[in-house]
Amino acid sequence: MAGLGQLATAFGGGSGFEKVSVGTQWHKRGLLYKKGPGPNQLFGGAWKRRFFQLTDYTLEYFENDTYAPACKKGAIPISDIKKVTVNEGSPDFQLHTPARVYELRAVDGNEAQEWMSAVEDRRKK
């Protein structure tokens, strides 16, 4: 199905993410920065470049944009996401789960809003 995603990018304007219609394996793909949990809750870890893929049931993240299983770094079950929050005026947003709060950063506020909307849509299904 990656071919459909590549087609969506070719015609969707290069905003750094891909969107495809329902019926594919994934709903949204693209670059986000994820803040590591770090050794210290107060300061957290470093921001790392990750490629995210939103599917019906998970938000997966990968080391590179091949989205190959061998490059998968982790996954957040959609059912575990209890709340999505945003830092007003910035491209940062958070996914709150019982285990942890995932801090994510998009390239701009519009893209952050797109990701938050896509995650919220999956949560409601």
CSV table of N, CA and C in Angstrom, one decimal:
chain,number,residue,atom,x,y,z
A,1,MET,N,0.8,-1.2,0.0
A,1,MET,CA,0.0,0.0,0.0
A,1,MET,C,0.8,1.3,0.0
A,2,ALA,N,2.1,1.1,0.2
A,2,ALA,CA,3.0,2.3,0.2
A,2,ALA,C,2.9,3.1,-1.1
A,3,GLY,N,2.6,2.4,-2.2
A,3,GLY,CA,2.5,3.1,-3.5
A,3,GLY,C,1.3,4.1,-3.5
A,4,LEU,N,0.2,3.7,-2.8
A,4,LEU,CA,-0.9,4.7,-2.7
A,4,LEU,C,-0.5,5.9,-1.9
A,5,GLY,N,0.3,5.7,-0.8
A,5,GLY,CA,0.8,6.8,0.0
A,5,GLY,C,1.7,7.7,-0.8
A,6,GLN,N,2.6,7.1,-1.6
A,6,GLN,CA,3.5,7.9,-2.5
A,6,GLN,C,2.7,8.7,-3.5
A,7,LEU,N,1.6,8.1,-4.0
A,7,LEU,CA,0.8,8.8,-5.0
A,7,LEU,C,0.1,10.0,-4.3
A,8,ALA,N,-0.4,9.8,-3.0
A,8,ALA,CA,-1.0,10.9,-2.3
A,8,ALA,C,0.0,12.0,-2.1
A,9,THR,N,1.2,11.7,-1.8
A,9,THR,CA,2.2,12.7,-1.6
A,9,THR,C,2.5,13.5,-2.9
A,10,ALA,N,2.5,12.8,-4.0
A,10,ALA,CA,2.8,13.4,-5.3
A,10,ALA,C,1.7,14.4,-5.7
A,11,PHE,N,0.4,14.1,-5.3
A,11,PHE,CA,-0.6,15.0,-5.6
A,11,PHE,C,-1.1,15.9,-4.4
A,12,GLY,N,-0.6,15.6,-3.2
A,12,GLY,CA,-1.1,16.3,-2.1
A,12,GLY,C,-0.3,17.5,-1.7
A,13,GLY,N,0.7,17.8,-2.4
A,13,GLY,CA,1.5,19.0,-2.1
A,13,GLY,C,2.6,18.7,-1.1
A,14,GLY,N,3.7,18.8,-1.0
A,14,GLY,CA,4.7,18.3,-0.1
A,14,GLY,C,4.8,18.9,1.2
A,15,SER,N,3.7,18.8,2.1
A,15,SER,CA,3.7,19.4,3.4
A,15,SER,C,4.4,18.6,4.4
A,16,GLY,N,5.1,17.5,4.1
A,16,GLY,CA,5.8,16.7,5.0
A,16,GLY,C,5.0,15.5,5.6
A,17,PHE,N,3.8,15.3,5.1
A,17,PHE,CA,3.1,14.2,5.5
A,17,PHE,C,2.3,13.6,4.3
A,18,GLU,N,1.8,12.4,4.5
A,18,GLU,CA,1.0,11.8,3.5
A,18,GLU,C,-0.4,11.4,4.1
A,19,LYS,N,-1.4,11.5,3.3
A,19,LYS,CA,-2.8,11.1,3.7
A,19,LYS,C,-3.4,10.3,2.6
A,20,VAL,N,-4.1,9.3,2.9
A,20,VAL,CA,-4.8,8.5,1.9
A,20,VAL,C,-6.2,8.2,2.4
A,21,SER,N,-7.0,7.7,1.5
A,21,SER,CA,-8.4,7.4,1.8
A,21,SER,C,-8.5,6.1,2.6
A,22,VAL,N,-9.6,5.9,3.2
A,22,VAL,CA,-9.9,4.8,4.0
A,22,VAL,C,-9.8,3.5,3.1
A,23,GLY,N,-9.4,2.4,3.7
A,23,GLY,CA,-9.3,1.2,3.0
A,23,GLY,C,-7.8,0.8,2.8
A,24,THR,N,-6.9,1.7,3.1
A,24,THR,CA,-5.5,1.4,3.0
A,24,THR,C,-5.0,0.9,4.4
A,25,GLN,N,-3.8,0.4,4.5
A,25,GLN,CA,-3.2,0.0,5.7
A,25,GLN,C,-2.9,1.1,6.7
A,26,TRP,N,-2.7,2.3,6.3
A,26,TRP,CA,-2.4,3.4,7.1
A,26,TRP,C,-3.2,4.6,6.7
A,27,HIS,N,-3.4,5.5,7.7
A,27,HIS,CA,-4.2,6.7,7.4
A,27,HIS,C,-3.3,8.0,7.3
A,28,LYS,N,-2.2,8.0,7.9
A,28,LYS,CA,-1.3,9.2,7.8
A,28,LYS,C,0.1,8.7,8.1
A,29,ARG,N,1.0,9.3,7.4
A,29,ARG,CA,2.4,9.1,7.6
A,29,ARG,C,3.2,10.4,7.6
A,30,GLY,N,4.3,10.4,8.3
A,30,GLY,CA,5.1,11.6,8.2
A,30,GLY,C,6.1,11.8,9.3
A,31,LEU,N,6.9,12.9,9.2
A,31,LEU,CA,7.9,13.2,10.1
A,31,LEU,C,7.4,13.9,11.3
A,32,LEU,N,7.8,13.5,12.5
A,32,LEU,CA,7.5,14.2,13.7
A,32,LEU,C,8.8,14.0,14.6
A,33,TYR,N,9.0,14.9,15.5
A,33,TYR,CA,10.1,14.7,16.5
A,33,TYR,C,9.5,14.3,17.8
A,34,LYS,N,10.1,13.3,18.4
A,34,LYS,CA,9.6,12.7,19.6
A,34,LYS,C,10.6,12.9,20.7
A,35,LYS,N,10.2,13.5,21.8
A,35,LYS,CA,11.1,13.7,23.0
A,35,LYS,C,11.2,12.4,23.7
A,36,GLY,N,12.4,11.9,23.9
A,36,GLY,CA,12.7,10.7,24.7
A,36,GLY,C,12.3,10.9,26.2
A,37,PRO,N,12.0,9.8,26.8
A,37,PRO,CA,11.6,9.9,28.3
A,37,PRO,C,12.8,10.5,29.1
A,38,GLY,N,14.0,10.2,28.7
A,38,GLY,CA,15.1,10.8,29.4
A,38,GLY,C,15.3,10.2,30.8
A,39,PRO,N,16.5,10.4,31.4
A,39,PRO,CA,16.7,9.9,32.7
A,39,PRO,C,16.1,10.7,33.9
A,40,ASN,N,15.5,11.8,33.5
A,40,ASN,CA,15.0,12.8,34.5
A,40,ASN,C,13.7,13.3,34.1
A,41,GLN,N,12.6,13.1,34.9
A,41,GLN,CA,11.3,13.6,34.5
A,41,GLN,C,11.2,15.1,34.4
A,42,LEU,N,12.0,15.8,35.1
A,42,LEU,CA,12.0,17.3,35.0
A,42,LEU,C,12.5,17.8,33.7
A,43,PHE,N,13.6,17.2,33.2
A,43,PHE,CA,14.2,17.8,32.0
A,43,PHE,C,13.9,16.9,30.7
A,44,GLY,N,13.6,15.6,30.9
A,44,GLY,CA,13.3,14.8,29.8
A,44,GLY,C,14.5,14.4,29.0
A,45,GLY,N,14.3,13.8,27.8
A,45,GLY,CA,15.4,13.4,27.0
A,45,GLY,C,15.5,14.3,25.8
A,46,ALA,N,16.3,13.9,24.8
A,46,ALA,CA,16.5,14.6,23.6
A,46,ALA,C,15.4,14.4,22.6
A,47,TRP,N,15.2,15.4,21.7
A,47,TRP,CA,14.3,15.3,20.6
A,47,TRP,C,14.9,14.4,19.6
A,48,LYS,N,14.2,13.4,19.1
A,48,LYS,CA,14.7,12.6,18.1
A,48,LYS,C,13.7,12.6,16.9
A,49,ARG,N,14.3,12.6,15.7
A,49,ARG,CA,13.5,12.5,14.5
A,49,ARG,C,13.0,11.1,14.3
A,50,ARG,N,11.7,11.1,14.1
A,50,ARG,CA,11.0,9.8,13.9
A,50,ARG,C,10.0,9.9,12.8
A,51,PHE,N,9.7,8.8,12.1
A,51,PHE,CA,8.7,8.8,11.1
A,51,PHE,C,7.5,8.0,11.6
A,52,PHE,N,6.4,8.7,11.7
A,52,PHE,CA,5.2,8.1,12.3
A,52,PHE,C,4.2,7.6,11.2
A,53,GLN,N,3.5,6.6,11.6
A,53,GLN,CA,2.5,6.0,10.8
A,53,GLN,C,1.3,5.7,11.6
A,54,LEU,N,0.2,6.3,11.2
A,54,LEU,CA,-1.1,6.1,12.0
A,54,LEU,C,-1.9,5.0,11.2
A,55,THR,N,-2.2,3.9,12.0
A,55,THR,CA,-3.0,2.9,11.4
A,55,THR,C,-4.4,2.8,12.1
A,56,ASP,N,-5.2,1.9,11.8
A,56,ASP,CA,-6.5,1.8,12.5
A,56,ASP,C,-6.3,1.7,14.0
A,57,TYR,N,-5.3,1.0,14.5
A,57,TYR,CA,-5.2,0.7,16.0
A,57,TYR,C,-4.0,1.2,16.7
A,58,THR,N,-3.0,1.7,15.9
A,58,THR,CA,-1.7,2.1,16.5
A,58,THR,C,-1.2,3.3,15.9
A,59,LEU,N,-0.3,4.0,16.6
A,59,LEU,CA,0.5,5.1,16.1
A,59,LEU,C,1.9,4.5,16.2
A,60,GLU,N,2.5,4.1,15.1
A,60,GLU,CA,3.8,3.5,15.1
A,60,GLU,C,4.9,4.5,14.7
A,61,TYR,N,6.1,4.3,15.3
A,61,TYR,CA,7.2,5.2,14.9
A,61,TYR,C,8.4,4.4,14.5
A,62,PHE,N,9.1,5.0,13.5
A,62,PHE,CA,10.2,4.3,12.9
A,62,PHE,C,11.5,5.2,12.9
A,63,GLU,N,12.6,4.6,12.7
A,63,GLU,CA,13.9,5.3,12.6
A,63,GLU,C,14.0,6.0,11.3
A,64,ASN,N,13.5,5.5,10.2
A,64,ASN,CA,13.6,6.2,8.9
A,64,ASN,C,12.3,6.1,8.1
A,65,ASP,N,12.3,6.7,7.0
A,65,ASP,CA,11.0,6.8,6.2
A,65,ASP,C,10.8,5.6,5.3
A,66,THR,N,11.5,4.5,5.5
A,66,THR,CA,11.1,3.2,4.8
A,66,THR,C,9.9,2.5,5.4
A,67,TYR,N,9.7,2.9,6.7
A,67,TYR,CA,8.6,2.2,7.5
A,67,TYR,C,8.7,0.7,7.5
A,68,ALA,N,10.0,0.2,7.4
A,68,ALA,CA,10.2,-1.2,7.4
A,68,ALA,C,10.1,-1.7,8.8
A,69,PRO,N,9.6,-2.9,9.0
A,69,PRO,CA,9.5,-3.5,10.4
A,69,PRO,C,10.8,-3.5,11.1
A,70,ALA,N,11.9,-3.7,10.5
A,70,ALA,CA,13.2,-3.7,11.2
A,70,ALA,C,13.6,-2.4,11.7
A,71,CYS,N,13.0,-1.3,11.2
A,71,CYS,CA,13.3,0.1,11.6
A,71,CYS,C,12.3,0.6,12.7
A,72,LYS,N,11.3,-0.2,13.0
A,72,LYS,CA,10.3,0.2,14.0
A,72,LYS,C,10.9,0.4,15.3
A,73,LYS,N,10.6,1.6,15.9
A,73,LYS,CA,11.2,1.9,17.2
A,73,LYS,C,10.1,1.7,18.3
A,74,GLY,N,8.8,1.8,18.0
A,74,GLY,CA,7.8,1.6,19.0
A,74,GLY,C,6.4,1.8,18.4
A,75,ALA,N,5.4,1.6,19.2
A,75,ALA,CA,4.0,1.8,18.8
A,75,ALA,C,3.2,2.2,20.0
A,76,ILE,N,2.3,3.1,19.8
A,76,ILE,CA,1.3,3.6,20.8
A,76,ILE,C,0.0,3.1,20.4
A,77,PRO,N,-0.6,2.2,21.2
A,77,PRO,CA,-2.0,1.7,20.9
A,77,PRO,C,-3.0,2.9,21.0
A,78,ILE,N,-3.8,3.1,20.0
A,78,ILE,CA,-4.8,4.2,19.9
A,78,ILE,C,-5.7,4.1,21.2
A,79,SER,N,-6.0,2.9,21.6
A,79,SER,CA,-6.9,2.7,22.7
A,79,SER,C,-6.3,3.2,24.0
A,80,ASP,N,-4.9,3.3,24.1
A,80,ASP,CA,-4.2,3.8,25.3
A,80,ASP,C,-4.2,5.3,25.3
A,81,ILE,N,-4.5,6.0,24.2
A,81,ILE,CA,-4.4,7.4,24.2
A,81,ILE,C,-5.7,8.0,24.9
A,82,LYS,N,-5.5,8.6,26.0
A,82,LYS,CA,-6.7,9.1,26.8
A,82,LYS,C,-6.9,10.6,26.5
A,83,LYS,N,-5.9,11.3,26.1
A,83,LYS,CA,-6.1,12.7,25.9
A,83,LYS,C,-5.0,13.2,25.0
A,84,VAL,N,-5.3,14.2,24.1
A,84,VAL,CA,-4.4,14.9,23.2
A,84,VAL,C,-4.4,16.3,23.6
A,85,THR,N,-3.2,16.9,23.9
A,85,THR,CA,-3.1,18.3,24.3
A,85,THR,C,-2.1,19.0,23.4
A,86,VAL,N,-2.2,20.3,23.3
A,86,VAL,CA,-1.3,21.1,22.5
A,86,VAL,C,-0.7,22.3,23.3
A,87,ASN,N,0.5,22.6,22.9
A,87,ASN,CA,1.1,23.8,23.5
A,87,ASN,C,0.7,25.0,22.5
A,88,GLU,N,-0.2,25.8,23.0
A,88,GLU,CA,-0.6,26.9,22.1
A,88,GLU,C,0.5,27.7,21.6
A,89,GLY,N,0.4,28.0,20.3
A,89,GLY,CA,1.4,28.9,19.6
A,89,GLY,C,2.7,28.1,19.2
A,90,SER,N,2.7,26.8,19.4
A,90,SER,CA,3.9,26.0,19.0
A,90,SER,C,3.4,24.8,18.3
A,91,PRO,N,4.4,24.1,17.6
A,91,PRO,CA,4.0,22.9,16.9
A,91,PRO,C,4.1,21.6,17.8
A,92,ASP,N,4.2,21.8,19.1
A,92,ASP,CA,4.3,20.7,20.1
A,92,ASP,C,3.0,20.3,20.5
A,93,PHE,N,2.8,18.9,20.7
A,93,PHE,CA,1.6,18.4,21.2
A,93,PHE,C,1.9,17.1,22.0
A,94,GLN,N,1.0,16.7,22.9
A,94,GLN,CA,1.2,15.6,23.7
A,94,GLN,C,0.1,14.5,23.6
A,95,LEU,N,0.5,13.3,23.7
A,95,LEU,CA,-0.4,12.2,23.7
A,95,LEU,C,-0.3,11.5,25.1
A,96,HIS,N,-1.4,11.6,25.8
A,96,HIS,CA,-1.4,11.1,27.2
A,96,HIS,C,-1.9,9.7,27.3
A,97,THR,N,-1.1,8.8,27.8
A,97,THR,CA,-1.4,7.4,28.0
A,97,THR,C,-1.3,7.1,29.5
A,98,PRO,N,-1.8,6.0,29.9
A,98,PRO,CA,-1.6,5.6,31.3
A,98,PRO,C,-0.1,5.4,31.7
A,99,ALA,N,0.7,4.9,30.8
A,99,ALA,CA,2.1,4.6,31.0
A,99,ALA,C,3.0,5.9,31.0
A,100,ARG,N,2.6,6.8,30.1
A,100,ARG,CA,3.5,8.0,29.9
A,100,ARG,C,2.8,9.0,29.0
A,101,VAL,N,3.4,10.2,29.0
A,101,VAL,CA,3.0,11.3,28.1
A,101,VAL,C,4.0,11.4,27.0
A,102,TYR,N,3.6,11.2,25.8
A,102,TYR,CA,4.5,11.3,24.6
A,102,TYR,C,4.5,12.7,24.1
A,103,GLU,N,5.7,13.3,24.1
A,103,GLU,CA,5.8,14.7,23.6
A,103,GLU,C,6.3,14.6,22.2
A,104,LEU,N,5.5,15.3,21.3
A,104,LEU,CA,5.8,15.2,19.9
A,104,LEU,C,5.8,16.7,19.3
A,105,ARG,N,6.6,16.8,18.3
A,105,ARG,CA,6.7,18.1,17.6
A,105,ARG,C,6.6,18.0,16.1
A,106,ALA,N,5.8,18.7,15.5
A,106,ALA,CA,5.6,18.8,14.1
A,106,ALA,C,6.5,19.9,13.5
A,107,VAL,N,6.6,20.0,12.2
A,107,VAL,CA,7.4,21.1,11.6
A,107,VAL,C,6.7,22.5,11.8
A,108,ASP,N,5.4,22.5,11.9
A,108,ASP,CA,4.7,23.7,12.1
A,108,ASP,C,3.3,23.4,12.8
A,109,GLY,N,2.7,24.5,13.2
A,109,GLY,CA,1.4,24.3,13.9
A,109,GLY,C,0.3,23.7,13.1
A,110,ASN,N,0.3,24.0,11.8
A,110,ASN,CA,-0.7,23.4,10.9
A,110,ASN,C,-0.6,21.9,10.8
A,111,GLU,N,0.7,21.4,10.7
A,111,GLU,CA,0.9,20.0,10.7
A,111,GLU,C,0.6,19.3,12.0
A,112,ALA,N,0.9,20.0,13.1
A,112,ALA,CA,0.6,19.5,14.4
A,112,ALA,C,-0.9,19.3,14.5
A,113,GLN,N,-1.7,20.3,14.0
A,113,GLN,CA,-3.2,20.2,14.1
A,113,GLN,C,-3.7,19.0,13.2
A,114,GLU,N,-3.0,18.8,12.1
A,114,GLU,CA,-3.4,17.6,11.2
A,114,GLU,C,-3.2,16.3,11.9
A,115,TRP,N,-2.1,16.2,12.6
A,115,TRP,CA,-1.8,15.0,13.3
A,115,TRP,C,-2.8,14.8,14.5
A,116,MET,N,-3.0,15.8,15.2
A,116,MET,CA,-3.9,15.7,16.4
A,116,MET,C,-5.3,15.3,15.9
A,117,SER,N,-5.8,15.9,14.8
A,117,SER,CA,-7.1,15.6,14.2
A,117,SER,C,-7.2,14.1,13.8
A,118,ALA,N,-6.1,13.7,13.1
A,118,ALA,CA,-6.1,12.3,12.7
A,118,ALA,C,-6.1,11.3,13.8
A,119,VAL,N,-5.3,11.6,14.9
A,119,VAL,CA,-5.3,10.7,16.0
A,119,VAL,C,-6.7,10.7,16.7
A,120,GLU,N,-7.3,11.9,16.9
A,120,GLU,CA,-8.6,12.0,17.5
A,120,GLU,C,-9.7,11.2,16.7
A,121,ASP,N,-9.6,11.3,15.3
A,121,ASP,CA,-10.5,10.6,14.5
A,121,ASP,C,-10.4,9.1,14.8
A,122,ARG,N,-9.2,8.6,14.9
A,122,ARG,CA,-9.0,7.1,15.1
A,122,ARG,C,-9.5,6.8,16.5
A,123,ARG,N,-9.3,7.7,17.5
A,123,ARG,CA,-9.8,7.4,18.9
A,123,ARG,C,-11.3,7.2,18.9
A,124,LYS,N,-12.0,7.9,18.0
A,124,LYS,CA,-13.5,7.9,18.1
A,124,LYS,C,-14.0,6.7,17.3
A,125,LYS,N,-13.2,6.0,16.6
A,125,LYS,CA,-13.7,4.8,15.8
A,125,LYS,C,-13.8,3.6,16.7
